[in-house]
Amino acid sequence: MNQVENLEYNTEREKLIIPEYGRHFQKMVNHAISIEDSAERNKVAQAIISVMGNIQPHLRDVPDFQHKLWDQLFIMSDFKLDVESPFPITSKEMLQARPDPLEYPQNFPKYRFYGNNIKRMIDVAIGWEEGDKRAGLEYAIANHMKKCYLNWNKDTVEDKAIFKHLFELSNGKIDLATDGISLSESEQLMKGRTPKSNRSTNTGKKNQRGSNRGKKRY
């Protein structure tokens, strides 16, 4: 009866800082903290690191992995373990510091079907000197804009509409309408795309074949 009353439940035990290593590792770390002799404490810390490395033996001799193990040892000790580490000791404040927020592009383009990358490409083209290289890039941008427009649930689009949008997005610095050029044909740009009507028809046929399965035939 006394043995049953002395049972320990995980809900009543100390919370594990790094659960992956288990409770016995945490007890070993707690024991190392309680050791008063500095030499003995360092010896026990080295033994704990060795046991931690045995969990992944193919990585235990890699310097970066060794540094990680020492960091984890200090984390499990709540940075209370006073031992000599072969690596710089990461402070608790540094680990708890929140990273700087990432800067996401907050662009709200007028023509969203072109995407933000088109505007970046246009800005790059504007920065180039006049010549064949820039003209080729401008033509490639216009063709890509036409393809994006056609992907936007459209079957056809006139080149002059693309030139107008390009002129607007470049703040009037790229005007292909006056050059008298023609963009690639819509069929060529959308080559390989399955028309929606065909996709729906094929799907219907598959569903029809599937619905006929299991039916008796006489």
Coordinates of C-alpha atoms in Angstrom, one line a residue:
M1 CA 0.0 0.0 0.0
N2 CA 2.9 2.4 0.9
Q3 CA 4.5 1.7 -2.5
V4 CA 1.3 2.7 -4.3
E5 CA 1.0 5.9 -2.3
N6 CA 4.6 6.8 -3.1
L7 CA 4.2 6.5 -6.9
E8 CA 5.3 9.6 -8.8
Y9 CA 3.2 10.9 -11.7
N10 CA 4.6 13.0 -14.5
T11 CA 2.1 15.7 -13.7
E12 CA 3.6 16.1 -10.3
R13 CA 7.3 15.9 -11.4
E14 CA 9.6 18.7 -12.4
K15 CA 8.9 19.9 -16.0
L16 CA 11.5 18.8 -18.4
I17 CA 13.3 21.6 -20.2
I18 CA 14.3 19.5 -23.2
P19 CA 12.0 16.5 -23.1
E20 CA 13.9 14.7 -25.9
Y21 CA 16.6 13.7 -23.5
G22 CA 14.2 12.3 -20.9
R23 CA 14.0 12.6 -17.2
H24 CA 17.2 10.7 -16.3
F25 CA 19.3 13.2 -18.3
Q26 CA 17.6 16.0 -16.4
K27 CA 18.4 14.3 -13.1
M28 CA 22.0 14.0 -14.1
V29 CA 22.2 17.7 -14.9
N30 CA 20.6 18.6 -11.6
H31 CA 23.1 16.4 -9.8
A32 CA 26.0 18.1 -11.6
I33 CA 24.7 21.5 -10.4
S34 CA 24.7 20.3 -6.8
I35 CA 28.3 19.2 -6.9
E36 CA 30.4 21.6 -4.9
D37 CA 33.9 20.5 -6.1
S38 CA 34.7 22.3 -9.3
A39 CA 36.9 19.6 -10.7
E40 CA 34.3 16.9 -10.0
R41 CA 31.6 19.1 -11.5
N42 CA 33.5 19.5 -14.7
K43 CA 34.2 15.8 -14.9
V44 CA 30.5 15.0 -14.5
A45 CA 29.6 17.6 -17.2
Q46 CA 32.0 16.0 -19.6
A47 CA 30.5 12.6 -18.9
I48 CA 27.0 14.0 -19.5
I49 CA 28.1 15.5 -22.9
S50 CA 29.6 12.1 -23.8
V51 CA 26.3 10.3 -23.1
M52 CA 24.4 12.9 -25.0
G53 CA 26.7 12.4 -28.0
N54 CA 26.1 8.7 -27.9
I55 CA 22.5 9.3 -28.9
Q56 CA 23.7 10.4 -32.3
P57 CA 27.2 8.8 -32.6
H58 CA 27.7 9.9 -36.2
L59 CA 27.6 13.5 -35.1
R60 CA 29.3 13.5 -31.7
D61 CA 32.7 14.4 -33.1
V62 CA 31.5 17.2 -35.3
P63 CA 32.5 20.6 -33.8
D64 CA 29.2 22.3 -34.5
F65 CA 27.3 19.4 -33.0
Q66 CA 29.6 19.5 -29.9
H67 CA 28.8 23.2 -29.5
K68 CA 25.1 22.4 -29.7
L69 CA 25.4 19.7 -27.0
W70 CA 27.1 22.2 -24.7
D71 CA 24.4 24.7 -25.3
Q72 CA 21.7 22.2 -24.6
L73 CA 23.5 21.2 -21.4
F74 CA 23.5 24.8 -20.1
I75 CA 19.8 25.2 -21.2
M76 CA 18.8 22.0 -19.2
S77 CA 20.6 23.5 -16.2
D78 CA 18.8 26.7 -16.6
F79 CA 22.3 28.3 -16.9
K80 CA 23.0 27.4 -13.3
L81 CA 25.8 24.9 -14.2
D82 CA 29.2 26.5 -13.5
V83 CA 31.6 24.5 -15.6
E84 CA 34.3 25.2 -18.2
S85 CA 33.0 24.9 -21.7
P86 CA 35.2 24.5 -24.8
F87 CA 32.9 26.8 -26.6
P88 CA 31.6 30.3 -25.9
I89 CA 28.7 30.0 -23.5
T90 CA 25.4 31.4 -25.0
S91 CA 23.7 33.6 -22.5
K92 CA 20.1 33.0 -21.4
E93 CA 19.1 36.5 -22.6
M94 CA 20.5 35.8 -26.1
L95 CA 18.5 32.6 -26.4
Q96 CA 15.3 34.3 -25.2
A97 CA 15.8 37.3 -27.4
R98 CA 13.2 37.6 -30.2
P99 CA 14.5 37.8 -33.7
D100 CA 13.9 40.9 -35.7
P101 CA 10.7 40.7 -37.8
L102 CA 11.1 39.9 -41.4
E103 CA 10.3 42.6 -43.9
Y104 CA 7.7 41.2 -46.3
P105 CA 6.9 43.2 -49.4
Q106 CA 3.7 45.1 -48.8
N107 CA 3.0 46.0 -52.4
F108 CA -0.6 46.4 -53.5
P109 CA -0.3 46.6 -57.3
K110 CA -3.1 47.9 -59.4
Y111 CA -2.8 44.9 -61.7
R112 CA -2.4 42.0 -59.3
F113 CA -2.5 39.3 -62.0
Y114 CA 1.0 40.5 -63.1
G115 CA 2.5 39.9 -59.6
N116 CA 5.1 41.9 -57.7
N117 CA 8.1 40.4 -59.7
I118 CA 7.0 42.1 -62.9
K119 CA 7.4 45.5 -61.2
R120 CA 10.8 44.6 -60.0
M121 CA 11.8 43.5 -63.5
I122 CA 10.5 46.7 -64.9
D123 CA 12.5 48.7 -62.4
V124 CA 15.6 46.8 -63.4
A125 CA 15.0 47.4 -67.1
I126 CA 14.6 51.2 -66.4
G127 CA 18.0 51.2 -64.7
W128 CA 19.8 49.8 -67.7
E129 CA 21.2 51.9 -70.5
E130 CA 19.4 52.2 -73.8
G131 CA 20.4 49.5 -76.2
D132 CA 19.7 46.0 -77.5
K133 CA 20.1 44.5 -74.1
R134 CA 17.5 46.7 -72.5
A135 CA 15.2 46.4 -75.5
G136 CA 15.4 42.6 -75.3
L137 CA 14.5 42.7 -71.6
E138 CA 11.6 45.0 -72.2
Y139 CA 10.2 42.7 -74.9
A140 CA 10.6 39.7 -72.6
I141 CA 8.8 41.6 -69.8
A142 CA 5.9 42.5 -72.2
N143 CA 5.6 38.9 -73.3
H144 CA 5.6 37.6 -69.7
M145 CA 2.9 40.2 -68.9
K146 CA 0.8 38.9 -71.8
K147 CA 1.1 35.4 -70.5
C148 CA 0.2 36.4 -67.0
Y149 CA -2.8 38.3 -68.4
L150 CA -3.9 35.2 -70.4
N151 CA -3.5 33.0 -67.3
W152 CA -5.9 35.4 -65.5
N153 CA -8.9 33.6 -66.9
K154 CA -8.7 35.4 -70.3
D155 CA -8.6 33.8 -73.8
T156 CA -7.2 36.7 -75.8
V157 CA -5.7 40.1 -75.2
E158 CA -4.5 42.8 -77.6
D159 CA -0.9 43.8 -77.5
K160 CA -1.8 47.5 -77.1
A161 CA -3.5 46.7 -73.8
I162 CA -0.2 45.1 -72.6
F163 CA 1.8 48.1 -73.9
K164 CA -0.5 50.4 -72.0
H165 CA -0.1 48.6 -68.7
L166 CA 3.7 48.4 -69.2
F167 CA 3.8 52.2 -69.9
E168 CA 1.8 52.8 -66.8
L169 CA 3.8 50.5 -64.5
S170 CA 7.1 52.0 -65.7
N171 CA 5.9 55.6 -65.1
G172 CA 6.0 56.3 -68.8
K173 CA 9.7 55.2 -69.2
I174 CA 8.9 52.1 -71.3
D175 CA 6.7 52.7 -74.4
L176 CA 6.6 49.8 -76.7
A177 CA 3.5 51.0 -78.5
T178 CA 5.6 53.5 -80.5
D179 CA 8.1 50.9 -81.6
G180 CA 5.6 49.0 -83.8
I181 CA 6.6 45.6 -82.5
S182 CA 4.2 42.7 -82.0
L183 CA 4.3 40.3 -79.0
S184 CA 4.1 36.5 -79.3
E185 CA 0.8 35.0 -80.3
S186 CA -1.5 34.0 -77.5
E187 CA -1.5 30.3 -78.7
Q188 CA 2.3 30.2 -78.5
L189 CA 2.4 31.7 -75.0
M190 CA -0.3 29.4 -73.7
K191 CA 1.1 26.3 -75.4
G192 CA 0.8 23.2 -73.2
R193 CA -2.1 24.6 -71.2
T194 CA -5.2 22.4 -71.2
P195 CA -8.3 24.5 -71.9
K196 CA -10.9 24.6 -69.2
S197 CA -13.6 23.1 -71.4
N198 CA -11.4 20.1 -72.1
R199 CA -10.5 19.7 -68.4
S200 CA -14.1 19.7 -67.4
T201 CA -15.0 17.2 -70.2
N202 CA -12.3 14.8 -69.3
T203 CA -13.2 15.0 -65.6
G204 CA -16.8 14.3 -66.5
K205 CA -15.8 11.3 -68.5
K206 CA -13.7 10.0 -65.6
N207 CA -16.6 10.4 -63.3
Q208 CA -18.9 8.7 -65.7
R209 CA -16.6 5.7 -66.0
G210 CA -16.3 5.6 -62.2
S211 CA -20.1 5.7 -61.8
N212 CA -20.5 2.7 -64.1
R213 CA -18.2 0.5 -62.0
G214 CA -20.0 -2.2 -60.1
K215 CA -23.1 -2.1 -62.3
K216 CA -24.3 -5.4 -63.7
R217 CA -24.2 -5.8 -67.4
Y218 CA -26.6 -7.9 -69.3

